[in-house]
Coordinates of C-alpha atoms in Angstrom, one line a residue:
Chain P
M1 CA 64.6 61.4 146.4
N2 CA 66.8 60.4 149.4
Q3 CA 67.6 56.9 150.4
K4 CA 65.0 56.8 153.1
D5 CA 62.2 57.8 150.8
N6 CA 63.5 55.4 148.2
F7 CA 63.2 52.6 150.7
I8 CA 59.9 53.5 152.2
K9 CA 58.0 54.2 149.0
G10 CA 57.6 50.4 148.4
F11 CA 55.7 50.0 151.7
F12 CA 53.0 52.5 151.3
K13 CA 53.2 55.1 148.5
E14 CA 54.1 52.7 145.7
N15 CA 53.3 49.3 147.3
P16 CA 53.5 46.8 144.4
L17 CA 50.4 44.9 145.5
F18 CA 48.0 47.4 147.0
V19 CA 48.9 50.6 145.0
T20 CA 50.2 49.5 141.6
V21 CA 48.3 46.2 141.8
L22 CA 51.1 44.1 140.3
G23 CA 52.0 40.5 141.1
T24 CA 48.4 39.7 142.1
C25 CA 48.3 36.2 140.6
P26 CA 50.7 34.5 143.2
A27 CA 49.4 36.9 145.9
L28 CA 45.9 35.4 145.6
A29 CA 47.1 31.8 145.1
I30 CA 49.6 31.2 147.8
T31 CA 48.3 33.3 150.7
K32 CA 46.5 30.4 152.4
S33 CA 49.1 30.5 155.2
L34 CA 51.5 33.0 156.7
E35 CA 54.4 30.6 156.0
N36 CA 53.7 30.6 152.3
A37 CA 53.6 34.4 152.3
I38 CA 56.9 34.6 154.1
G39 CA 58.5 32.0 151.8
M40 CA 57.3 33.8 148.7
G41 CA 58.4 37.1 150.2
I42 CA 62.0 35.7 150.7
A43 CA 62.1 34.4 147.1
V44 CA 60.9 37.7 145.7
F45 CA 63.3 39.6 147.9
F46 CA 66.3 37.6 146.7
V47 CA 65.3 37.9 143.0
L48 CA 64.3 41.6 143.1
V49 CA 67.3 42.9 145.0
L50 CA 69.8 40.9 142.9
S51 CA 68.1 41.6 139.5
N52 CA 68.0 45.3 140.3
L53 CA 71.7 45.2 141.3
I54 CA 72.8 43.2 138.2
I55 CA 70.8 45.3 135.8
S56 CA 72.0 48.5 137.3
L57 CA 75.6 47.3 137.0
L58 CA 75.0 46.3 133.4
T59 CA 73.6 49.7 132.5
I60 CA 75.9 51.9 134.6
N61 CA 78.3 52.5 131.7
P62 CA 76.6 54.7 129.0
K63 CA 78.2 52.8 126.1
M64 CA 77.2 49.4 127.5
K65 CA 73.7 50.8 128.1
E66 CA 73.5 51.8 124.5
F67 CA 74.5 48.2 123.4
I68 CA 72.0 46.6 125.7
K69 CA 69.1 48.9 124.8
P70 CA 67.9 47.0 121.7
V71 CA 68.0 43.7 123.6
R72 CA 67.2 44.9 127.1
I73 CA 64.0 42.9 127.6
P74 CA 65.7 39.5 126.7
V75 CA 68.7 40.5 128.9
Y76 CA 66.4 41.3 131.8
I77 CA 64.5 38.1 131.4
V78 CA 67.7 36.0 131.2
V79 CA 69.0 37.6 134.4
I80 CA 65.6 37.2 136.2
A81 CA 65.1 33.7 135.0
T82 CA 68.6 32.7 136.2
L83 CA 67.9 34.1 139.7
V84 CA 64.5 32.5 139.9
T85 CA 65.9 29.1 138.8
I86 CA 68.6 29.4 141.5
V87 CA 65.9 30.2 144.1
E88 CA 63.9 27.2 142.9
M89 CA 66.9 24.8 143.1
V90 CA 68.0 26.0 146.5
M91 CA 64.4 25.9 147.9
H92 CA 63.9 22.4 146.4
A93 CA 67.1 21.3 148.1
Y94 CA 66.8 22.9 151.5
L95 CA 63.1 23.8 152.0
P96 CA 61.3 20.9 150.2
A97 CA 58.0 21.4 152.0
L98 CA 57.8 25.1 151.2
F99 CA 58.8 24.2 147.6
V100 CA 55.9 21.8 147.3
S101 CA 53.6 24.3 148.9
L102 CA 54.4 27.3 146.6
G103 CA 54.4 25.0 143.6
V104 CA 54.3 26.6 140.2
F105 CA 54.4 30.1 141.7
I106 CA 58.1 30.0 142.2
P107 CA 59.0 29.6 138.5
L108 CA 56.3 32.1 137.7
I109 CA 58.3 34.8 139.6
V110 CA 60.1 35.1 136.2
V111 CA 57.1 36.8 134.7
N112 CA 56.1 38.7 137.9
C113 CA 55.5 42.3 136.7
I114 CA 57.1 43.8 139.8
I115 CA 60.6 42.3 139.0
L116 CA 60.5 43.3 135.3
G117 CA 58.8 46.6 136.1
R118 CA 61.5 47.7 138.6
A119 CA 64.3 46.6 136.2
E120 CA 62.9 48.7 133.4
A121 CA 61.5 51.7 135.4
F122 CA 64.2 52.0 138.0
A123 CA 67.3 49.8 138.0
S124 CA 68.3 50.6 134.3
D125 CA 68.4 54.3 135.1
N126 CA 69.8 54.4 138.6
K127 CA 73.0 53.7 140.5
P128 CA 73.5 50.2 142.0
V129 CA 73.1 51.3 145.7
D130 CA 69.8 53.1 144.9
S131 CA 68.6 50.1 142.9
I132 CA 69.4 47.7 145.8
I133 CA 67.5 50.0 148.2
D134 CA 64.6 50.2 145.8
G135 CA 64.5 46.4 145.4
M136 CA 64.6 45.9 149.2
G137 CA 61.8 48.4 149.8
M138 CA 59.6 47.0 147.0
A139 CA 60.2 43.3 148.0
L140 CA 59.5 44.1 151.7
G141 CA 56.4 46.0 150.8
Y142 CA 55.2 43.1 148.7
T143 CA 56.0 40.6 151.5
M144 CA 54.1 42.8 154.0
A145 CA 51.1 42.9 151.7
L146 CA 51.2 39.1 151.2
M147 CA 51.5 38.6 155.0
L148 CA 48.5 40.9 155.6
I149 CA 46.3 38.9 153.1
S150 CA 47.5 35.6 154.4
L151 CA 46.9 36.5 158.1
V152 CA 43.3 37.5 157.4
R153 CA 42.7 34.3 155.3
E154 CA 44.4 31.9 157.6
I155 CA 42.9 33.2 160.8
L156 CA 39.3 33.3 159.4
G157 CA 39.8 30.1 157.3
S158 CA 41.5 27.8 159.7
A159 CA 41.7 29.5 163.0
S160 CA 45.5 29.3 163.1
I161 CA 48.6 31.2 162.2
T162 CA 51.4 29.1 160.7
I163 CA 54.6 31.1 161.1
W164 CA 57.2 28.5 159.9
G165 CA 57.1 24.7 159.8
D166 CA 55.8 23.4 163.1
L167 CA 55.8 26.8 164.7
A168 CA 52.1 27.6 164.5
L169 CA 49.6 29.5 166.7
D170 CA 46.3 27.7 167.3
I171 CA 43.6 30.3 167.9
T172 CA 40.7 27.8 168.0
P173 CA 40.0 28.7 171.7
V174 CA 39.3 32.3 170.7
F175 CA 36.8 31.1 168.0
T176 CA 35.2 28.8 170.6
F177 CA 35.0 31.7 173.1
I178 CA 33.3 33.9 170.6
G179 CA 31.1 31.0 169.5
I180 CA 32.0 30.9 165.8
Q181 CA 33.6 28.4 163.5
P182 CA 36.4 28.9 161.0
I183 CA 35.1 29.9 157.5
S184 CA 36.8 27.5 155.1
M185 CA 35.7 29.7 152.2
F186 CA 38.6 32.0 153.0
L187 CA 41.1 29.3 152.1
Q188 CA 39.4 29.0 148.6
P189 CA 40.1 31.4 145.7
V190 CA 36.9 33.3 146.4
G191 CA 38.2 34.1 149.9
A192 CA 41.4 35.4 148.4
F193 CA 39.5 37.8 146.1
L194 CA 37.2 38.9 148.9
T195 CA 40.1 39.6 151.2
F196 CA 42.1 41.4 148.6
G197 CA 39.0 43.5 147.6
F198 CA 38.2 44.5 151.1
I199 CA 41.8 45.6 151.8
L200 CA 42.0 47.6 148.6
A201 CA 38.6 49.2 149.4
T202 CA 39.8 50.1 152.9
L203 CA 43.0 51.6 151.6
A204 CA 41.1 53.5 148.9
A205 CA 38.7 54.9 151.6
I206 CA 41.6 56.1 153.7
T207 CA 43.3 57.7 150.7
N208 CA 40.1 59.4 149.6
K209 CA 39.5 60.7 153.2
K210 CA 43.1 62.1 153.3
S211 CA 42.7 63.7 149.9
A212 CA 39.4 65.3 150.9
K213 CA 40.9 66.7 154.1
L214 CA 43.9 68.1 152.2
A215 CA 41.6 69.7 149.6
T216 CA 39.5 71.3 152.5
E217 CA 42.7 72.7 154.1
V218 CA 43.9 74.1 150.7
K219 CA 40.5 75.8 150.2
Q220 CA 40.5 77.3 153.7
S221 CA 44.1 78.7 153.3
Chain L
M1 CA 81.5 46.6 114.3
N2 CA 77.8 46.6 113.6
K3 CA 75.9 47.8 116.7
G4 CA 73.2 45.1 116.4
L5 CA 75.9 42.4 116.3
I6 CA 77.5 43.8 119.5
S7 CA 74.1 43.8 121.2
G8 CA 73.7 40.2 120.2
V9 CA 77.2 39.3 121.5
V10 CA 76.4 41.0 124.8
L11 CA 73.2 39.0 125.1
L12 CA 75.1 35.8 124.3
V13 CA 77.8 36.5 126.9
I14 CA 75.2 37.3 129.6
G15 CA 73.4 34.1 128.6
L16 CA 76.6 32.1 128.9
V17 CA 77.5 33.5 132.3
C18 CA 74.0 32.8 133.6
G19 CA 74.2 29.2 132.2
L20 CA 77.5 28.7 134.0
L21 CA 76.1 30.0 137.2
L22 CA 73.1 27.7 137.0
A23 CA 75.4 24.7 136.3
V24 CA 77.4 25.5 139.4
V25 CA 74.3 25.8 141.6
N26 CA 72.8 22.7 140.1
S27 CA 76.0 20.7 140.8
F28 CA 75.5 21.0 144.6
T29 CA 71.7 21.2 144.9
S30 CA 70.9 18.2 142.6
V31 CA 72.6 15.8 145.0
I32 CA 70.6 17.1 148.0
I33 CA 67.3 17.1 145.9
K34 CA 67.9 13.5 145.0
A35 CA 68.7 12.6 148.6
N36 CA 65.5 14.3 149.7
E37 CA 63.4 12.5 147.2
D38 CA 64.9 9.1 148.2
A39 CA 64.2 10.0 151.8
I40 CA 60.5 10.7 151.0
V41 CA 60.2 7.4 149.1
L42 CA 62.0 5.5 151.9
A43 CA 59.6 7.0 154.5
S44 CA 56.7 5.9 152.3
L45 CA 58.3 2.4 151.8
N46 CA 58.8 2.1 155.5
E47 CA 55.0 1.9 155.9
V48 CA 55.0 -1.0 153.4
Y49 CA 58.3 -2.6 154.3
E50 CA 59.4 -2.2 157.9
G51 CA 63.0 -1.3 158.4
S52 CA 63.7 -0.1 154.9
G53 CA 66.0 2.5 156.4
N54 CA 68.6 -0.3 156.8
Y55 CA 68.8 -0.9 153.1
D56 CA 70.3 0.8 150.1
L57 CA 67.7 2.0 147.6
D58 CA 68.2 1.7 143.9
I59 CA 65.5 3.5 141.7
V60 CA 64.9 2.1 138.3
N61 CA 62.6 3.8 135.8
G62 CA 59.8 1.4 134.7
S63 CA 57.7 1.4 131.6
G64 CA 53.9 1.4 130.9
A65 CA 51.8 1.0 134.0
I66 CA 54.9 0.5 136.2
D67 CA 56.2 3.9 136.9
K68 CA 59.3 3.1 139.0
I69 CA 60.9 0.2 140.7
Y70 CA 62.6 0.5 144.0
V71 CA 65.1 -2.2 144.8
L72 CA 66.1 -2.6 148.4
R73 CA 69.5 -4.1 148.8
D74 CA 71.1 -5.3 152.0
K75 CA 73.8 -2.9 153.0
L76 CA 76.1 -5.8 154.1
D77 CA 76.1 -8.1 151.1
D78 CA 74.3 -6.1 148.4
S79 CA 71.7 -8.8 147.8
I80 CA 68.2 -7.9 146.8
V81 CA 66.0 -8.0 149.9
A82 CA 62.8 -6.7 148.3
I83 CA 61.5 -5.0 145.2
V84 CA 58.8 -2.4 145.5
Y85 CA 56.9 -1.4 142.5
S86 CA 55.1 1.9 141.9
V87 CA 52.3 0.7 139.7
K88 CA 49.0 2.1 138.5
A89 CA 45.8 0.9 136.9
F90 CA 42.6 2.7 136.0
G91 CA 39.7 2.0 138.3
Y92 CA 36.1 3.4 138.1
Q93 CA 37.0 7.0 137.6
S94 CA 40.7 7.5 138.4
D95 CA 44.2 6.0 138.2
I96 CA 44.9 4.0 141.3
K97 CA 48.6 4.2 142.1
M98 CA 50.0 1.7 144.5
L99 CA 53.3 0.5 146.0
I100 CA 53.5 -3.3 146.0
A101 CA 56.4 -4.9 147.8
V102 CA 57.6 -8.4 147.0
E103 CA 60.2 -10.4 148.9
K104 CA 61.4 -14.0 149.4
N105 CA 59.9 -16.1 152.2
D106 CA 61.8 -18.7 154.3
Q107 CA 61.4 -21.2 151.5
S108 CA 62.9 -18.7 149.0
A109 CA 59.5 -18.4 147.3
L110 CA 58.4 -14.9 146.1
V111 CA 55.6 -13.5 148.2
F112 CA 53.8 -10.2 148.5
A113 CA 55.3 -8.3 151.5
G114 CA 52.9 -5.4 151.5
Y115 CA 51.1 -2.8 149.6
K116 CA 50.0 0.8 149.9
V117 CA 47.6 2.9 147.9
L118 CA 49.4 6.1 147.1
S119 CA 46.7 8.0 145.3
Q120 CA 43.2 7.4 144.0
A121 CA 40.0 9.4 143.3
E122 CA 37.4 6.6 143.4
T123 CA 33.9 7.1 144.6
P124 CA 33.9 8.1 148.3
G125 CA 32.5 5.4 150.5
I126 CA 32.5 2.8 147.8
G127 CA 35.7 2.7 145.8
D128 CA 37.9 4.6 148.2
V129 CA 37.7 1.9 150.9
I130 CA 40.7 0.4 149.1
I131 CA 42.7 2.8 151.4
G132 CA 43.4 0.8 154.5
Y133 CA 41.4 -2.2 153.2
D134 CA 42.8 -5.5 154.1
F135 CA 43.4 -7.3 150.9
K136 CA 44.7 -10.4 152.8
M137 CA 47.6 -10.5 150.4
D138 CA 50.5 -10.3 152.9
G139 CA 52.6 -13.4 152.6
Q140 CA 50.6 -14.7 149.7
L141 CA 52.6 -16.3 146.9
I142 CA 52.9 -14.0 143.8
T143 CA 51.2 -16.7 141.8
N144 CA 48.1 -16.7 144.0
I145 CA 46.4 -13.5 142.8
D146 CA 43.0 -15.2 143.3
A147 CA 43.6 -14.8 147.1
F148 CA 42.8 -11.1 146.6
A149 CA 39.3 -10.2 147.7
G150 CA 38.7 -6.5 147.2
P151 CA 35.9 -4.2 148.1
T152 CA 32.5 -4.5 146.5
A153 CA 33.3 -1.8 143.9
T154 CA 34.1 -4.0 140.9
F155 CA 36.1 -1.6 138.7
T156 CA 38.2 -0.5 141.7
S157 CA 38.8 -4.1 142.8
N158 CA 39.8 -5.1 139.3
A159 CA 42.2 -2.2 139.0
V160 CA 43.9 -3.2 142.2
K161 CA 44.0 -6.8 141.0
T162 CA 45.5 -5.7 137.7
C163 CA 48.3 -4.0 139.7
F164 CA 49.1 -7.2 141.5
Q165 CA 49.0 -9.1 138.2
L166 CA 51.4 -6.6 136.5
V167 CA 53.9 -7.1 139.4
S168 CA 53.4 -10.8 139.5
A169 CA 54.1 -11.1 135.8
R170 CA 57.6 -9.7 136.0
V171 CA 58.9 -9.9 139.6
A172 CA 60.7 -13.3 139.2
A173 CA 62.7 -11.9 136.3
D174 CA 63.4 -8.7 138.3
F175 CA 64.9 -10.6 141.2
G176 CA 67.3 -12.1 138.7
G177 CA 68.2 -8.6 137.5
I178 CA 66.1 -5.5 137.0
Q179 CA 64.9 -4.9 133.4
S180 CA 63.1 -1.6 132.8

């Protein structure tokens, strides 16, 4: 796999949220606004890229890899927990509003399956540069998925798009023009499940259509 | 050397390095976090006690129903200007958390300077009118708790009154020196 494919696979082919369905707990909980999604995306990006790099560096030497193998899960968790705690402290200090908004889901990044999954499945068997690119692709793919869910929920739930802090787009006039009201249900957990479900169903329909088309082409040839 | 022992040592070293890293990050973030928290409290106190930004703020941990005590000291002579208590009492169905500020009036008598309900979950429309309700306690001597006339919700009113009583019982001693 070349570097480009390694980077892009996290966006579509192996998107952590929409394809492998990992990290759904925070994805459903914090996607009430676009700002939350971006904030969580930045936190996951930092943790995923650095954990992939550190774990790849730790296991690059075959002898060191052999020593780490029996204690690899505790080693991964120690590294990931350290990075998450750093993110938590820095966010608490410099972005207190976002820290309060994301709440318990920042420390819960420690047990996010995406981070541990990439450490075990990719970083421990690949070179540092490849691991960084994999981490970046996966983190950006996850962020993109979070942003998509939060956009749908925030627009339908509160008729606005909160980009960052006070930078927000009020689309109430559009709602007024169409003659509808915001549906607050989309800001509740049920709205998160519905949005996630509809997006997954749409993606499944597209994938099935592509597969059917490919099968027809193979048959004809 | 035993392979298992080496693995354990590797884990220990990684743990120590991570611990050291966290200590370094904590050393500069904890100061900012503390300053942020003080700023939030000061902003909140500003609603109770105007001009609180002109004072130094000491935070003392309380005990029992009094969670924290905020001591506002004059930046010029370090004297206590006001003491604000974060106090709670159980109302009809929730803890009512309040800030109650006490200061000295022109005759050096201790009076209630202000109050603010920080959180409550009382019955909407009955108990929750304590938010923004005029308790007519501003400037009242701390010994004059009976001046309090709360809303008609008895449990809620009693809880608020309890908060004032808790403060009243200890504030004189606190102005002489905070005891947690």
